[in-house]
Amino acid sequence: MRQAHRALGLSDDEHEMIIATLGREPLPVELAMYSVMWSEHCSYKSSRVHLRRLPSEGSAVLVGPGENAGVIDVGDGVAIALRMESHNHPSAIEPYQGAATGVGGILRDVFTMGARPIALMDVLCLGPLDSAHSRYIFDGVVRGIGGYGNSVGVPTVGGQLTFAPCYKDNPLVNVLCLGVLPIDRLVLSKARGAGNLVVLLGSLTGRDGIGGVSVLASAGFVPDEATKRPNVQVGDPFEEKRLIEACLDLLDLHLVVAIQDLGGAGLACATSETAARGGVGMDIDVSAVPLREAGMSPAEIMTSESQERMLAIVEPSSIDAVLDACARHDVRATVIGKVTESGGRGRLVVRDGTGPAAEIVADLPAASLTDEAPLYHRPMSPATAEAHLAPSCTAVLGASDALLALLYDPSFVFRQYDHQLFLNTVVPPGGGDATVLRLAAPGLSWNGKGLALTCDANPAWCAVSPRGGAELTVAEASLNIACAGARPVAIVDCLNFGNPEHAEVMWQLSEVVDGIAAACLAFDIPVVGGNVSLYNESNGIDIDPTPVIGLVGLIDDLSRRPPGICLGQKGAVVLLGERGSPDDHARLGGSRWARELGGHGGELPQLDFEAHSRLCALVSRLVAAECAGDAKVPIIGLHDVSDGGLGVCLAELCCASGKGIVVEEPWTREELFCEAPSRVVVCSDDPEGLLAAARYQGVTARVVGRVGGDRLVVPGLFELRVDDMVAARSGRLAR
Amino acid sequence: MSPLGWTQAVRVAVVVFPGTNCEHDTVLALTELGADADLVRHTEGSLDGYDAVVLPGGFAHGDYLRPGAIARFSPVMESVRRAATQGKPVLGICNGFQILTEARLLPGALMANGGGRFLCEMVECEITSTSSSITSGASLGQVLRLPINHFEGRFTCAPTALKDMEASGRVLLRYRSNPNGSLSSIAAVANETGTVIGLMPHPERASTALMDSTDGRVLLSSFLDSAERRRDMKGASATGITAWP
């Protein structure tokens, strides 16, 4: 027995806890269920004590963390559902299926709330593309996301790409999904009503993905571990498409009491979570589960992670209507058990067969698998960051070469995703700092409002200072949303870290949570859900701390397309925000420029929450007026200053519009590449009006250049042809 | 009265196979042009009540085996064939185009893109024939900006078929800069009567307000006008056509 629990990923202490809970040795099926449910991936046992510090309250929040997705009221009887999740280790081992099933899983989290998924976003962190292995992962992941998302019929409307050596063997694939729903269709995953039926919908159950959450997702691994490939699930987007339509039909017809998707930990998770949340018991017969292959054991059936399955709780009087609706969509539906009384911790009984002779293979309190899972206060110790940048960083390097090296064109990726379905995509990925969608879906006609979406991650910042980097990441996301004319509504996060058994990693996690919390409180944005992915390490080296922030904003009147990343034929180039102080210019730690030169450590630029809020309010108001069609200060185009600093910002504006910019005064290299936050470059033909509006809002602003010519001219540094920048940018990913 | 000036809305059947995903967008675009568009399931036996038929984009039956290869056996395809025979405008968009070639209602086939990657982007297409139900309202040489969204969009056909089609004005649109390697840069073709159309770009995605282009309206308006003209000539004998061998 001692060997059995270890092979399943449970510690000796955890085994003792199980014996104490049950008052006896666990049965084999019970042990399998505990091993997956108490895995790091399912239980958040290392991170729960920290996650509580994230602010999740808000007047518009209908459902916060803990459910399948966060749900936010956006007015007019409409709500949005939002969730982000990682699929890192599966993507490392089998890039196509790993990424594809990541998409499938996050979709189910959203439509299980009654929402129609209308948008996906993907954040990828990969090793540099000079390695063949990284190119293999990049290609497979992008094809997997497209292969699943395009086919299932949900547009992939944006995302982010980061390249760094720490992701070479442990790439990160984080997927965000947003859905919309009429509020009266909202359904939770709380089972209730003794005698109600437990119905399994969708795919057959097979041996794929067994132990995916435990041995795969909750342990570090060595690269090329092909032996773990069977732990990766296989996706079927066509099944999922039918499942979406069937489930939304069931919810429209009010035929289900509760519904929950089957993801990590499969039936063990779905049955115990719905029972525990509802405070009821459940009686399941594994022999009723339709199987893909013969001879599966009850433990395999309970922990299989076969994709495209849902668990619905149905009143007996509705079962015929449920079976009919599912048949209409060619979706399999099978009664596999019933809800029982036995309240409190919810008694979960699993049988193999029917009748009194059926063997009981598990009999345990549902809550012991979920809320009562182990909770660890793991030791923490500060990671030692280098106080100064490596000397090579301050060495002389041609600023123009450095700038060219920092440019890449993400449209190579977005082009492989259907980003237009549902006719909502008003500002496509790459067209602005945030993607802008109409707030509409099939069955929910457009009400004139818009949504702005962004996903942001900057592990280089977080490596220098986890707390400061997390604050800057939230600030960056909120400025992106402001540049689309939106006000922020809700955040979901995905926290990717190394091995939690390393004290430095737990310190990083704690610092990042504090950074996100501080910024969210300062900007008044609730965190409505998220995901933690630990054990992102390879060969004993942890990844840089990588919090990913997904932020959704609301545009009240989207009568017109907002200005994007572009320049007019002519016009002034105005910098909103501080040009920077000499002190800030030394703060190049974590900058793309420093990284490119091999510099680590140093200090991050400072973030002033109040100044940042003022800038966001100003930009959001100006762009919202453009969206509503009543702008008094016209804006031609705009782009926030982010990674790569002013240099990359100006270059991207030039590349997007094929026009040059002449900067008026000399800049230093440090000024060009410093990533100081709270800055936006605006192209305007009414600079006086813009400067006046900025003054009124208490935002520093100045004209820094003019649109014109076919070059980016920075006095004292370089003149770069726009064509050369476009060429450098476009070739970098496609190889 | 409709935006296009009809007295009675044109009735369009938008066919939904399992895995179709552009049906709602297509209905929206047609409705904004004044049509009365219904979703019709793939099991439907009759399309007699409709003036025109659209097979929208998506992944019918998951595109498993080959795009359109399973969908061509759906019960509704007999009705689509009958509608085509009656001379009703039938438009296959993207996956719909693939289904029409698999059903032999159009010549040729759609192969995987030359670059081996899925492509979702704006392309420019030139009108190369106005003798069809989707181009009758356009002018020769007119350039339309339309989105494409496909993995298998590389049209190909036998050299004789290409010669026939070119000679009889059945190559309707050509890409100005060929994105997928299609034969002769073909983006859209018609059958012999110009009423059964295969169109690789998505006109419905360049149709409604706030989109990057509204050029798709040129094609969809022509399509609806053609359907209306045919309906108003009811009684006049429609030209029968045969399926492609």
PDB file of C-alpha atoms in Angstrom, chain B residues 14-205:
ATOM      1  CA  VAL B  14     -29.141  28.643 -44.497  1.00  0.00           C
ATOM      2  CA  VAL B  15     -28.225  24.981 -44.112  1.00  0.00           C
ATOM      3  CA  VAL B  16     -26.721  23.804 -40.824  1.00  0.00           C
ATOM      4  CA  PHE B  17     -24.709  20.597 -40.700  1.00  0.00           C
ATOM      5  CA  PRO B  18     -23.306  19.338 -37.406  1.00  0.00           C
ATOM      6  CA  GLY B  19     -20.085  21.352 -37.114  1.00  0.00           C
ATOM      7  CA  THR B  20     -21.194  24.270 -39.287  1.00  0.00           C
ATOM      8  CA  ASN B  21     -20.264  27.481 -37.469  1.00  0.00           C
ATOM      9  CA  CYS B  22     -20.888  30.475 -39.739  1.00  0.00           C
ATOM     10  CA  GLU B  23     -24.658  30.003 -39.894  1.00  0.00           C
ATOM     11  CA  HIS B  24     -25.548  32.797 -37.452  1.00  0.00           C
ATOM     12  CA  ASP B  25     -23.212  35.285 -39.136  1.00  0.00           C
ATOM     13  CA  THR B  26     -24.656  34.428 -42.533  1.00  0.00           C
ATOM     14  CA  VAL B  27     -28.233  34.881 -41.290  1.00  0.00           C
ATOM     15  CA  LEU B  28     -27.275  38.226 -39.738  1.00  0.00           C
ATOM     16  CA  ALA B  29     -25.691  39.547 -42.927  1.00  0.00           C
ATOM     17  CA  LEU B  30     -28.608  38.380 -45.102  1.00  0.00           C
ATOM     18  CA  THR B  31     -31.161  39.767 -42.661  1.00  0.00           C
ATOM     19  CA  GLU B  32     -29.473  43.167 -42.653  1.00  0.00           C
ATOM     20  CA  LEU B  33     -29.945  43.174 -46.434  1.00  0.00           C
ATOM     21  CA  GLY B  34     -33.656  42.549 -45.959  1.00  0.00           C
ATOM     22  CA  ALA B  35     -33.792  38.817 -46.557  1.00  0.00           C
ATOM     23  CA  ASP B  36     -35.858  36.418 -44.546  1.00  0.00           C
ATOM     24  CA  ALA B  37     -33.216  33.848 -43.633  1.00  0.00           C
ATOM     25  CA  ASP B  38     -33.904  30.625 -41.748  1.00  0.00           C
ATOM     26  CA  LEU B  39     -31.582  28.034 -40.291  1.00  0.00           C
ATOM     27  CA  VAL B  40     -32.403  24.661 -41.857  1.00  0.00           C
ATOM     28  CA  ARG B  41     -31.068  21.456 -40.360  1.00  0.00           C
ATOM     29  CA  HIS B  42     -29.108  18.956 -42.417  1.00  0.00           C
ATOM     30  CA  THR B  43     -31.856  16.386 -41.919  1.00  0.00           C
ATOM     31  CA  GLU B  44     -34.440  18.585 -43.659  1.00  0.00           C
ATOM     32  CA  GLY B  45     -36.188  16.899 -46.577  1.00  0.00           C
ATOM     33  CA  SER B  46     -37.480  19.881 -48.528  1.00  0.00           C
ATOM     34  CA  LEU B  47     -36.336  23.399 -49.409  1.00  0.00           C
ATOM     35  CA  ASP B  48     -39.360  24.086 -51.581  1.00  0.00           C
ATOM     36  CA  GLY B  49     -40.473  27.117 -49.594  1.00  0.00           C
ATOM     37  CA  TYR B  50     -37.211  28.975 -50.189  1.00  0.00           C
ATOM     38  CA  ASP B  51     -36.067  31.228 -53.012  1.00  0.00           C
ATOM     39  CA  ALA B  52     -32.352  30.617 -52.444  1.00  0.00           C
ATOM     40  CA  VAL B  53     -30.008  28.359 -50.483  1.00  0.00           C
ATOM     41  CA  VAL B  54     -26.741  29.093 -48.676  1.00  0.00           C
ATOM     42  CA  LEU B  55     -24.328  26.447 -47.400  1.00  0.00           C
ATOM     43  CA  PRO B  56     -22.358  28.495 -44.858  1.00  0.00           C
ATOM     44  CA  GLY B  57     -18.811  28.061 -43.602  1.00  0.00           C
ATOM     45  CA  GLY B  58     -17.574  25.899 -40.773  1.00  0.00           C
ATOM     46  CA  PHE B  59     -16.418  22.350 -40.260  1.00  0.00           C
ATOM     47  CA  ALA B  60     -19.351  20.117 -41.264  1.00  0.00           C
ATOM     48  CA  HIS B  61     -18.910  16.781 -39.501  1.00  0.00           C
ATOM     49  CA  GLY B  62     -15.631  18.098 -38.149  1.00  0.00           C
ATOM     50  CA  ASP B  63     -14.153  18.034 -41.672  1.00  0.00           C
ATOM     51  CA  TYR B  64     -13.287  14.488 -40.753  1.00  0.00           C
ATOM     52  CA  LEU B  65     -12.133  12.305 -43.636  1.00  0.00           C
ATOM     53  CA  ARG B  66     -12.078  15.371 -45.958  1.00  0.00           C
ATOM     54  CA  PRO B  67     -14.027  18.640 -45.903  1.00  0.00           C
ATOM     55  CA  GLY B  68     -17.497  18.052 -47.273  1.00  0.00           C
ATOM     56  CA  ALA B  69     -16.945  14.330 -47.797  1.00  0.00           C
ATOM     57  CA  ILE B  70     -19.483  13.290 -45.143  1.00  0.00           C
ATOM     58  CA  ALA B  71     -21.814  16.294 -45.470  1.00  0.00           C
ATOM     59  CA  ARG B  72     -22.544  15.467 -49.119  1.00  0.00           C
ATOM     60  CA  PHE B  73     -24.481  12.418 -47.887  1.00  0.00           C
ATOM     61  CA  SER B  74     -26.754  14.443 -45.562  1.00  0.00           C
ATOM     62  CA  PRO B  75     -30.469  14.152 -46.392  1.00  0.00           C
ATOM     63  CA  VAL B  76     -30.693  17.884 -47.122  1.00  0.00           C
ATOM     64  CA  MET B  77     -28.288  17.558 -50.055  1.00  0.00           C
ATOM     65  CA  GLU B  78     -30.989  15.968 -52.222  1.00  0.00           C
ATOM     66  CA  SER B  79     -33.064  19.104 -51.690  1.00  0.00           C
ATOM     67  CA  VAL B  80     -30.060  21.305 -52.430  1.00  0.00           C
ATOM     68  CA  ARG B  81     -29.596  19.406 -55.683  1.00  0.00           C
ATOM     69  CA  ARG B  82     -33.277  19.911 -56.512  1.00  0.00           C
ATOM     70  CA  ALA B  83     -33.062  23.619 -55.766  1.00  0.00           C
ATOM     71  CA  ALA B  84     -30.041  23.843 -58.075  1.00  0.00           C
ATOM     72  CA  THR B  85     -31.904  21.994 -60.788  1.00  0.00           C
ATOM     73  CA  GLN B  86     -34.801  24.424 -60.420  1.00  0.00           C
ATOM     74  CA  GLY B  87     -32.371  27.266 -61.058  1.00  0.00           C
ATOM     75  CA  LYS B  88     -32.595  28.707 -57.541  1.00  0.00           C
ATOM     76  CA  PRO B  89     -29.416  30.514 -56.521  1.00  0.00           C
ATOM     77  CA  VAL B  90     -27.308  28.184 -54.371  1.00  0.00           C
ATOM     78  CA  LEU B  91     -24.239  29.673 -52.671  1.00  0.00           C
ATOM     79  CA  GLY B  92     -21.583  27.631 -50.908  1.00  0.00           C
ATOM     80  CA  ILE B  93     -19.277  29.762 -48.778  1.00  0.00           C
ATOM     81  CA  CYS B  94     -15.912  28.257 -47.762  1.00  0.00           C
ATOM     82  CA  ASN B  95     -16.908  24.879 -46.249  1.00  0.00           C
ATOM     83  CA  GLY B  96     -20.102  25.190 -48.317  1.00  0.00           C
ATOM     84  CA  PHE B  97     -17.938  25.474 -51.460  1.00  0.00           C
ATOM     85  CA  GLN B  98     -16.081  22.328 -50.371  1.00  0.00           C
ATOM     86  CA  ILE B  99     -19.392  20.503 -49.873  1.00  0.00           C
ATOM     87  CA  LEU B 100     -20.690  21.569 -53.318  1.00  0.00           C
ATOM     88  CA  THR B 101     -17.583  20.212 -55.035  1.00  0.00           C
ATOM     89  CA  GLU B 102     -17.803  16.959 -53.065  1.00  0.00           C
ATOM     90  CA  ALA B 103     -21.478  16.732 -54.103  1.00  0.00           C
ATOM     91  CA  ARG B 104     -20.407  17.323 -57.735  1.00  0.00           C
ATOM     92  CA  LEU B 105     -22.664  20.329 -58.036  1.00  0.00           C
ATOM     93  CA  LEU B 106     -19.497  22.241 -58.889  1.00  0.00           C
ATOM     94  CA  PRO B 107     -16.359  21.052 -60.658  1.00  0.00           C
ATOM     95  CA  GLY B 108     -12.962  20.733 -59.072  1.00  0.00           C
ATOM     96  CA  ALA B 109     -11.792  20.300 -55.508  1.00  0.00           C
ATOM     97  CA  LEU B 110     -10.372  22.344 -52.649  1.00  0.00           C
ATOM     98  CA  MET B 111      -6.955  21.196 -51.457  1.00  0.00           C
ATOM     99  CA  ALA B 112      -4.858  22.184 -48.453  1.00  0.00           C
ATOM    100  CA  ASN B 113      -3.357  25.670 -48.714  1.00  0.00           C
ATOM    101  CA  GLY B 114      -0.024  25.831 -50.477  1.00  0.00           C
ATOM    102  CA  GLY B 115       1.671  27.189 -47.356  1.00  0.00           C
ATOM    103  CA  GLY B 116       0.368  24.302 -45.234  1.00  0.00           C
ATOM    104  CA  ARG B 117      -1.162  26.668 -42.710  1.00  0.00           C
ATOM    105  CA  PHE B 118      -4.639  27.883 -41.834  1.00  0.00           C
ATOM    106  CA  LEU B 119      -5.201  31.426 -43.121  1.00  0.00           C
ATOM    107  CA  CYS B 120      -7.519  34.005 -41.597  1.00  0.00           C
ATOM    108  CA  GLU B 121      -6.880  37.356 -43.232  1.00  0.00           C
ATOM    109  CA  MET B 122      -8.190  40.069 -45.522  1.00  0.00           C
ATOM    110  CA  VAL B 123      -7.553  39.544 -49.224  1.00  0.00           C
ATOM    111  CA  GLU B 124      -8.328  41.531 -52.351  1.00  0.00           C
ATOM    112  CA  CYS B 125     -10.366  39.815 -55.053  1.00  0.00           C
ATOM    113  CA  GLU B 126     -11.138  41.003 -58.555  1.00  0.00           C
ATOM    114  CA  ILE B 127     -14.456  40.391 -60.273  1.00  0.00           C
ATOM    115  CA  THR B 128     -13.671  38.422 -63.438  1.00  0.00           C
ATOM    116  CA  SER B 129     -17.212  37.658 -64.578  1.00  0.00           C
ATOM    117  CA  THR B 130     -20.553  39.290 -63.896  1.00  0.00           C
ATOM    118  CA  SER B 131     -22.673  36.468 -65.319  1.00  0.00           C
ATOM    119  CA  SER B 132     -23.587  34.784 -62.037  1.00  0.00           C
ATOM    120  CA  SER B 133     -26.052  35.236 -59.237  1.00  0.00           C
ATOM    121  CA  ILE B 134     -23.423  36.738 -56.908  1.00  0.00           C
ATOM    122  CA  THR B 135     -21.627  39.027 -59.358  1.00  0.00           C
ATOM    123  CA  SER B 136     -24.487  40.358 -61.500  1.00  0.00           C
ATOM    124  CA  GLY B 137     -24.546  43.533 -59.427  1.00  0.00           C
ATOM    125  CA  ALA B 138     -20.791  44.073 -59.612  1.00  0.00           C
ATOM    126  CA  SER B 139     -18.694  45.471 -62.417  1.00  0.00           C
ATOM    127  CA  LEU B 140     -15.948  43.659 -64.272  1.00  0.00           C
ATOM    128  CA  GLY B 141     -12.543  44.414 -62.738  1.00  0.00           C
ATOM    129  CA  GLN B 142     -14.080  45.689 -59.503  1.00  0.00           C
ATOM    130  CA  VAL B 143     -11.839  44.906 -56.544  1.00  0.00           C
ATOM    131  CA  LEU B 144     -13.424  43.692 -53.318  1.00  0.00           C
ATOM    132  CA  ARG B 145     -11.736  43.384 -49.926  1.00  0.00           C
ATOM    133  CA  LEU B 146     -12.968  40.136 -48.359  1.00  0.00           C
ATOM    134  CA  PRO B 147     -11.762  37.950 -45.463  1.00  0.00           C
ATOM    135  CA  ILE B 148     -10.671  34.381 -46.044  1.00  0.00           C
ATOM    136  CA  ASN B 149     -10.679  31.747 -43.297  1.00  0.00           C
ATOM    137  CA  HIS B 150      -9.634  28.299 -44.417  1.00  0.00           C
ATOM    138  CA  PHE B 151      -7.113  25.505 -44.346  1.00  0.00           C
ATOM    139  CA  GLU B 152      -8.293  23.818 -47.559  1.00  0.00           C
ATOM    140  CA  GLY B 153      -8.886  26.661 -49.974  1.00  0.00           C
ATOM    141  CA  ARG B 154      -6.622  25.826 -52.889  1.00  0.00           C
ATOM    142  CA  PHE B 155      -9.034  25.330 -55.762  1.00  0.00           C
ATOM    143  CA  THR B 156      -7.990  22.928 -58.459  1.00  0.00           C
ATOM    144  CA  CYS B 157      -9.693  21.208 -61.395  1.00  0.00           C
ATOM    145  CA  ALA B 158      -8.923  19.415 -64.627  1.00  0.00           C
ATOM    146  CA  PRO B 159      -7.312  21.596 -67.339  1.00  0.00           C
ATOM    147  CA  THR B 160     -10.304  21.074 -69.627  1.00  0.00           C
ATOM    148  CA  ALA B 161     -12.719  22.138 -66.907  1.00  0.00           C
ATOM    149  CA  LEU B 162     -10.663  25.268 -66.294  1.00  0.00           C
ATOM    150  CA  LYS B 163     -10.681  26.079 -70.010  1.00  0.00           C
ATOM    151  CA  ASP B 164     -14.447  25.560 -70.153  1.00  0.00           C
ATOM    152  CA  MET B 165     -15.057  27.733 -67.128  1.00  0.00           C
ATOM    153  CA  GLU B 166     -12.827  30.528 -68.337  1.00  0.00           C
ATOM    154  CA  ALA B 167     -14.396  30.465 -71.798  1.00  0.00           C
ATOM    155  CA  SER B 168     -17.921  30.618 -70.399  1.00  0.00           C
ATOM    156  CA  GLY B 169     -17.326  33.273 -67.721  1.00  0.00           C
ATOM    157  CA  ARG B 170     -17.663  30.922 -64.794  1.00  0.00           C
ATOM    158  CA  VAL B 171     -14.543  32.029 -62.969  1.00  0.00           C
ATOM    159  CA  LEU B 172     -16.150  34.768 -60.902  1.00  0.00           C
ATOM    160  CA  LEU B 173     -13.448  36.088 -58.575  1.00  0.00           C
ATOM    161  CA  ARG B 174      -9.671  35.877 -58.597  1.00  0.00           C
ATOM    162  CA  TYR B 175      -7.285  36.707 -55.776  1.00  0.00           C
ATOM    163  CA  ARG B 176      -5.076  39.663 -56.639  1.00  0.00           C
ATOM    164  CA  SER B 177      -2.314  38.159 -54.524  1.00  0.00           C
ATOM    165  CA  ASN B 178      -2.894  34.423 -54.337  1.00  0.00           C
ATOM    166  CA  PRO B 179      -2.886  33.408 -50.638  1.00  0.00           C
ATOM    167  CA  ASN B 180      -3.336  29.645 -51.004  1.00  0.00           C
ATOM    168  CA  GLY B 181      -1.908  28.633 -54.364  1.00  0.00           C
ATOM    169  CA  SER B 182      -5.285  28.053 -56.019  1.00  0.00           C
ATOM    170  CA  LEU B 183      -5.321  27.242 -59.728  1.00  0.00           C
ATOM    171  CA  SER B 184      -5.337  30.414 -61.802  1.00  0.00           C
ATOM    172  CA  SER B 185      -5.820  32.379 -58.529  1.00  0.00           C
ATOM    173  CA  ILE B 186      -9.461  31.285 -58.455  1.00  0.00           C
ATOM    174  CA  ALA B 187     -11.511  32.421 -55.452  1.00  0.00           C
ATOM    175  CA  ALA B 188     -15.028  31.706 -56.770  1.00  0.00           C
ATOM    176  CA  VAL B 189     -16.611  29.663 -59.546  1.00  0.00           C
ATOM    177  CA  ALA B 190     -20.106  29.011 -60.892  1.00  0.00           C
ATOM    178  CA  ASN B 191     -21.867  26.104 -62.575  1.00  0.00           C
ATOM    179  CA  GLU B 192     -23.033  26.271 -66.201  1.00  0.00           C
ATOM    180  CA  THR B 193     -26.075  28.387 -65.428  1.00  0.00           C
ATOM    181  CA  GLY B 194     -24.285  30.782 -63.089  1.00  0.00           C
ATOM    182  CA  THR B 195     -26.683  29.906 -60.280  1.00  0.00           C
ATOM    183  CA  VAL B 196     -24.679  27.433 -58.208  1.00  0.00           C
ATOM    184  CA  ILE B 197     -21.724  29.292 -56.745  1.00  0.00           C
ATOM    185  CA  GLY B 198     -18.671  28.277 -54.751  1.00  0.00           C
ATOM    186  CA  LEU B 199     -17.016  31.171 -52.956  1.00  0.00           C
ATOM    187  CA  MET B 200     -13.938  30.736 -50.790  1.00  0.00           C
ATOM    188  CA  PRO B 201     -13.887  34.188 -49.085  1.00  0.00           C
ATOM    189  CA  HIS B 202     -16.557  35.057 -46.502  1.00  0.00           C
ATOM    190  CA  PRO B 203     -18.867  37.837 -47.731  1.00  0.00           C
ATOM    191  CA  GLU B 204     -20.820  37.776 -44.458  1.00  0.00           C
ATOM    192  CA  ARG B 205     -17.650  38.850 -42.635  1.00  0.00           C
TER     193      ARG B 205
END
